[in-house]
Amino acid sequence: MNAPLAFELKKPHNADPDRTYPALFVMHGMGSNEKDMLNLVSEMEDHFYIFSIRGPIERPPGYAFFTIERLGKPHQEVFQAAADKVSDFVSWAESEYPLDASRIYLLGFSQGAILSMAIGLSLGSRIRGIVALSGYIPEFVKTEFQQSSMEGLSLFISHGEQDQALPFEWGQTSRNYFHDLGADVTFKNYPSAHTVSLQNYKDFEKWLLDSLA
């Protein structure tokens, strides 16, 4: 069976064929691509099978996972299709590679963060952890996506205080939403714009590696 989406794979050097590994599914922002995101997680290659996924929609100079009606409101059908494809991709990867199903992680920036949180709501305890960098949860996701148990799900949510693309307050709202559902949430804010600062990178890398312990 072919993969539901295009992707790049990085795996631990000298991977042991007799063991399973944690998996990190990485999703980029609008106009970016799967190769750009690999630079963000290159230091974690010896700890995870890393699947950097390309969005299915051409959005020069790169790709997107979904289109938007206006700021904060994706086209719902397109968004749902993307969420389904990524969920199918996770299931496909679990069937094709030696992955530890109890240690599945999602990481996304901007559109990738939005999708990661939405998929986390649907898959619940199938996901060990989510790193959501500069995203938000669309209102229709809160009301119409099937919500699974948040027991055992941990999130690292971060947002730049000077973010002009997606308001900082939306990151705070995401934190509160998942906290109220019973998830274990770590929230970090930075004096930055719509980007991933060096400190942000160091913080989520430590959070991921601590989660594996």
mmCIF file of C-alpha atoms in Angstrom:
data_model
loop_
_atom_site.group_PDB
_atom_site.id
_atom_site.type_symbol
_atom_site.label_atom_id
_atom_site.label_comp_id
_atom_site.label_asym_id
_atom_site.label_seq_id
_atom_site.Cartn_x
_atom_site.Cartn_y
_atom_site.Cartn_z
ATOM 1 C CA MET A 1 0.000 0.000 0.000
ATOM 2 C CA ASN A 2 1.334 3.420 -0.962
ATOM 3 C CA ALA A 3 1.623 6.214 1.589
ATOM 4 C CA PRO A 4 -1.432 8.507 1.719
ATOM 5 C CA LEU A 5 0.834 11.592 1.569
ATOM 6 C CA ALA A 6 4.311 12.445 0.318
ATOM 7 C CA PHE A 7 6.948 12.485 3.047
ATOM 8 C CA GLU A 8 10.606 12.378 4.012
ATOM 9 C CA LEU A 9 11.816 9.806 6.543
ATOM 10 C CA LYS A 10 14.711 10.041 8.958
ATOM 11 C CA LYS A 11 15.433 7.173 11.314
ATOM 12 C CA PRO A 12 18.005 6.367 13.987
ATOM 13 C CA HIS A 13 21.467 5.542 12.722
ATOM 14 C CA ASN A 14 22.220 1.851 13.129
ATOM 15 C CA ALA A 15 18.573 1.140 13.960
ATOM 16 C CA ASP A 16 18.140 -2.225 15.675
ATOM 17 C CA PRO A 17 15.883 -4.420 13.501
ATOM 18 C CA ASP A 18 14.720 -6.318 16.591
ATOM 19 C CA ARG A 19 13.163 -3.372 18.425
ATOM 20 C CA THR A 20 10.486 -0.755 17.894
ATOM 21 C CA TYR A 21 10.994 3.005 18.011
ATOM 22 C CA PRO A 22 9.020 6.106 18.954
ATOM 23 C CA ALA A 23 7.627 7.979 15.957
ATOM 24 C CA LEU A 24 7.446 11.716 15.335
ATOM 25 C CA PHE A 25 5.083 12.952 12.612
ATOM 26 C CA VAL A 26 6.013 16.457 11.529
ATOM 27 C CA MET A 27 3.806 18.941 9.640
ATOM 28 C CA HIS A 28 4.847 22.250 8.104
ATOM 29 C CA GLY A 29 3.133 25.615 7.755
ATOM 30 C CA MET A 30 1.531 27.229 4.708
ATOM 31 C CA GLY A 31 3.887 27.627 1.762
ATOM 32 C CA SER A 32 6.602 25.447 3.292
ATOM 33 C CA ASN A 33 7.504 21.813 2.714
ATOM 34 C CA GLU A 34 8.629 18.618 4.379
ATOM 35 C CA LYS A 35 12.334 19.313 3.878
ATOM 36 C CA ASP A 36 12.222 22.606 5.774
ATOM 37 C CA MET A 37 10.720 20.915 8.809
ATOM 38 C CA LEU A 38 13.458 18.296 8.935
ATOM 39 C CA ASN A 39 15.935 21.028 9.839
ATOM 40 C CA LEU A 40 13.839 21.726 12.925
ATOM 41 C CA VAL A 41 14.086 18.167 14.272
ATOM 42 C CA SER A 42 17.462 17.014 12.970
ATOM 43 C CA GLU A 43 18.905 16.673 16.475
ATOM 44 C CA MET A 44 16.287 14.055 17.353
ATOM 45 C CA GLU A 45 16.992 11.573 14.573
ATOM 46 C CA ASP A 46 18.641 9.081 16.908
ATOM 47 C CA HIS A 47 15.579 8.942 19.135
ATOM 48 C CA PHE A 48 12.672 8.706 16.679
ATOM 49 C CA TYR A 49 11.535 7.508 13.337
ATOM 50 C CA ILE A 50 10.730 10.959 11.943
ATOM 51 C CA PHE A 51 8.113 11.295 9.219
ATOM 52 C CA SER A 52 8.061 14.805 7.772
ATOM 53 C CA ILE A 53 4.811 15.060 5.826
ATOM 54 C CA ARG A 54 4.132 17.271 2.808
ATOM 55 C CA GLY A 55 0.795 19.051 2.603
ATOM 56 C CA PRO A 56 -1.354 17.850 -0.315
ATOM 57 C CA ILE A 57 -2.133 21.322 -1.732
ATOM 58 C CA GLU A 58 0.313 23.328 -3.853
ATOM 59 C CA ARG A 59 0.865 26.737 -2.276
ATOM 60 C CA PRO A 60 3.912 28.427 -3.858
ATOM 61 C CA PRO A 61 6.682 28.463 -2.929
ATOM 62 C CA GLY A 62 5.709 25.188 -1.233
ATOM 63 C CA TYR A 63 2.608 23.391 -0.048
ATOM 64 C CA ALA A 64 -0.317 23.672 2.365
ATOM 65 C CA PHE A 65 -2.498 21.223 4.240
ATOM 66 C CA PHE A 66 -5.698 23.238 3.880
ATOM 67 C CA THR A 67 -7.180 26.470 2.541
ATOM 68 C CA ILE A 68 -8.863 29.197 4.571
ATOM 69 C CA GLU A 69 -12.052 31.231 4.246
ATOM 70 C CA ARG A 70 -10.612 33.959 6.453
ATOM 71 C CA LEU A 71 -8.179 34.310 9.332
ATOM 72 C CA GLY A 72 -8.956 31.664 11.916
ATOM 73 C CA LYS A 73 -11.477 29.786 9.759
ATOM 74 C CA PRO A 74 -10.227 27.026 7.448
ATOM 75 C CA HIS A 75 -12.487 25.624 4.735
ATOM 76 C CA GLN A 76 -14.039 22.843 6.762
ATOM 77 C CA GLU A 77 -14.254 20.142 4.075
ATOM 78 C CA VAL A 78 -10.659 20.712 2.998
ATOM 79 C CA PHE A 79 -9.496 20.717 6.600
ATOM 80 C CA GLN A 80 -11.382 17.510 7.386
ATOM 81 C CA ALA A 81 -9.875 15.822 4.331
ATOM 82 C CA ALA A 82 -6.367 16.815 5.458
ATOM 83 C CA ALA A 83 -6.984 15.558 9.001
ATOM 84 C CA ASP A 84 -8.251 12.241 7.618
ATOM 85 C CA LYS A 85 -5.223 11.869 5.349
ATOM 86 C CA VAL A 86 -2.781 12.540 8.176
ATOM 87 C CA SER A 87 -4.621 10.094 10.469
ATOM 88 C CA ASP A 88 -4.485 7.512 7.676
ATOM 89 C CA PHE A 89 -0.787 8.260 7.238
ATOM 90 C CA VAL A 90 -0.124 7.532 10.912
ATOM 91 C CA SER A 91 -1.943 4.200 10.613
ATOM 92 C CA TRP A 92 -0.054 3.413 7.400
ATOM 93 C CA ALA A 93 3.316 4.156 9.009
ATOM 94 C CA GLU A 94 2.471 1.956 11.993
ATOM 95 C CA SER A 95 1.796 -0.934 9.593
ATOM 96 C CA GLU A 96 4.945 -0.396 7.491
ATOM 97 C CA TYR A 97 7.667 0.473 10.024
ATOM 98 C CA PRO A 98 8.853 -0.854 13.412
ATOM 99 C CA LEU A 99 7.089 1.794 15.476
ATOM 100 C CA ASP A 100 6.172 1.729 19.159
ATOM 101 C CA ALA A 101 2.423 2.396 19.037
ATOM 102 C CA SER A 102 2.498 3.640 22.636
ATOM 103 C CA ARG A 103 4.944 6.440 21.749
ATOM 104 C CA ILE A 104 3.449 8.283 18.790
ATOM 105 C CA TYR A 105 4.042 12.046 18.639
ATOM 106 C CA LEU A 106 2.787 14.849 16.404
ATOM 107 C CA LEU A 107 4.689 18.082 15.834
ATOM 108 C CA GLY A 108 3.525 20.989 13.735
ATOM 109 C CA PHE A 109 4.128 24.654 13.038
ATOM 110 C CA SER A 110 1.258 27.010 12.114
ATOM 111 C CA GLN A 111 -1.009 24.917 9.822
ATOM 112 C CA GLY A 112 0.819 21.835 11.073
ATOM 113 C CA ALA A 113 0.142 22.836 14.682
ATOM 114 C CA ILE A 114 -3.535 23.422 13.928
ATOM 115 C CA LEU A 115 -3.855 19.987 12.349
ATOM 116 C CA SER A 116 -1.844 18.303 15.104
ATOM 117 C CA MET A 117 -4.194 19.574 17.799
ATOM 118 C CA ALA A 118 -7.309 18.675 15.791
ATOM 119 C CA ILE A 119 -6.034 15.161 15.119
ATOM 120 C CA GLY A 120 -5.093 14.811 18.775
ATOM 121 C CA LEU A 121 -8.712 15.471 19.716
ATOM 122 C CA SER A 122 -9.870 12.664 17.437
ATOM 123 C CA LEU A 123 -7.161 10.099 18.174
ATOM 124 C CA GLY A 124 -6.845 10.879 21.880
ATOM 125 C CA SER A 125 -4.889 8.205 23.724
ATOM 126 C CA ARG A 126 -3.478 6.816 20.453
ATOM 127 C CA ILE A 127 -1.165 9.824 20.594
ATOM 128 C CA ARG A 128 1.435 10.130 23.356
ATOM 129 C CA GLY A 129 2.311 13.768 22.800
ATOM 130 C CA ILE A 130 1.768 16.824 20.612
ATOM 131 C CA VAL A 131 4.072 19.770 19.978
ATOM 132 C CA ALA A 132 1.954 22.642 18.630
ATOM 133 C CA LEU A 133 4.039 25.653 17.595
ATOM 134 C CA SER A 134 2.070 28.844 16.829
ATOM 135 C CA GLY A 135 -1.335 27.350 16.065
ATOM 136 C CA TYR A 136 -4.968 27.410 17.206
ATOM 137 C CA ILE A 137 -8.057 25.201 17.299
ATOM 138 C CA PRO A 138 -10.766 26.130 14.764
ATOM 139 C CA GLU A 139 -14.208 26.531 16.305
ATOM 140 C CA PHE A 140 -15.764 23.810 14.134
ATOM 141 C CA VAL A 141 -13.161 21.364 15.401
ATOM 142 C CA LYS A 142 -14.353 21.969 18.968
ATOM 143 C CA THR A 143 -17.998 21.365 18.070
ATOM 144 C CA GLU A 144 -17.896 18.784 15.286
ATOM 145 C CA PHE A 145 -14.780 16.627 15.626
ATOM 146 C CA GLN A 146 -15.278 13.457 17.601
ATOM 147 C CA GLN A 147 -13.409 13.891 20.865
ATOM 148 C CA SER A 148 -11.603 10.916 22.352
ATOM 149 C CA SER A 149 -10.311 10.566 25.883
ATOM 150 C CA MET A 150 -7.432 12.906 26.680
ATOM 151 C CA GLU A 151 -6.129 10.581 29.382
ATOM 152 C CA GLY A 152 -2.429 10.026 28.822
ATOM 153 C CA LEU A 153 -2.108 12.787 26.206
ATOM 154 C CA SER A 154 0.504 15.486 26.789
ATOM 155 C CA LEU A 155 0.928 18.698 24.830
ATOM 156 C CA PHE A 156 3.637 21.304 24.426
ATOM 157 C CA ILE A 157 1.931 24.446 23.106
ATOM 158 C CA SER A 158 3.953 27.556 22.330
ATOM 159 C CA HIS A 159 3.245 30.939 20.784
ATOM 160 C CA GLY A 160 5.091 34.147 20.065
ATOM 161 C CA GLU A 161 3.885 37.212 21.928
ATOM 162 C CA GLN A 162 4.504 39.330 18.799
ATOM 163 C CA ASP A 163 2.858 36.909 16.352
ATOM 164 C CA GLN A 164 1.173 39.024 13.651
ATOM 165 C CA ALA A 165 -0.098 36.035 11.653
ATOM 166 C CA LEU A 166 -2.004 34.207 14.407
ATOM 167 C CA PRO A 167 -2.708 36.214 17.581
ATOM 168 C CA PHE A 168 -0.895 35.220 20.753
ATOM 169 C CA GLU A 169 -4.214 34.943 22.589
ATOM 170 C CA TRP A 170 -5.165 32.016 20.338
ATOM 171 C CA GLY A 171 -2.288 30.037 21.804
ATOM 172 C CA GLN A 172 -3.553 30.755 25.303
ATOM 173 C CA THR A 173 -7.037 29.632 24.262
ATOM 174 C CA SER A 174 -5.622 26.332 22.968
ATOM 175 C CA ARG A 175 -3.840 25.781 26.264
ATOM 176 C CA ASN A 176 -7.010 26.401 28.258
ATOM 177 C CA TYR A 177 -9.112 24.207 25.976
ATOM 178 C CA PHE A 178 -6.918 21.129 26.302
ATOM 179 C CA HIS A 179 -6.381 21.735 30.014
ATOM 180 C CA ASP A 180 -10.137 21.766 30.562
ATOM 181 C CA LEU A 181 -10.423 18.447 28.681
ATOM 182 C CA GLY A 182 -7.981 16.863 31.125
ATOM 183 C CA ALA A 183 -4.828 16.755 29.012
ATOM 184 C CA ASP A 184 -1.387 17.453 30.486
ATOM 185 C CA VAL A 185 -0.431 20.804 28.945
ATOM 186 C CA THR A 186 2.867 22.680 28.977
ATOM 187 C CA PHE A 187 2.527 26.225 27.613
ATOM 188 C CA LYS A 188 5.443 28.458 26.653
ATOM 189 C CA ASN A 189 5.415 31.993 25.289
ATOM 190 C CA TYR A 190 8.299 33.863 23.700
ATOM 191 C CA PRO A 191 9.003 37.498 22.712
ATOM 192 C CA SER A 192 8.948 36.495 19.039
ATOM 193 C CA ALA A 193 6.811 36.748 15.898
ATOM 194 C CA HIS A 194 5.339 33.894 13.799
ATOM 195 C CA THR A 195 8.433 31.757 13.943
ATOM 196 C CA VAL A 196 10.272 29.201 16.077
ATOM 197 C CA SER A 197 12.946 30.893 18.151
ATOM 198 C CA LEU A 198 16.090 29.157 19.327
ATOM 199 C CA GLN A 199 14.765 29.025 22.898
ATOM 200 C CA ASN A 200 11.464 27.612 21.641
ATOM 201 C CA TYR A 201 13.387 24.900 19.821
ATOM 202 C CA LYS A 202 15.465 24.042 22.891
ATOM 203 C CA ASP A 203 12.346 23.892 25.065
ATOM 204 C CA PHE A 204 10.295 21.587 22.867
ATOM 205 C CA GLU A 205 13.300 19.355 22.173
ATOM 206 C CA LYS A 206 13.825 18.904 25.931
ATOM 207 C CA TRP A 207 10.087 18.297 26.409
ATOM 208 C CA LEU A 208 10.084 15.577 23.753
ATOM 209 C CA LEU A 209 13.172 13.817 25.079
ATOM 210 C CA ASP A 210 11.918 14.012 28.677
ATOM 211 C CA SER A 211 8.641 12.480 27.528
ATOM 212 C CA LEU A 212 10.497 9.444 26.212
ATOM 213 C CA ALA A 213 12.176 8.785 29.562
#
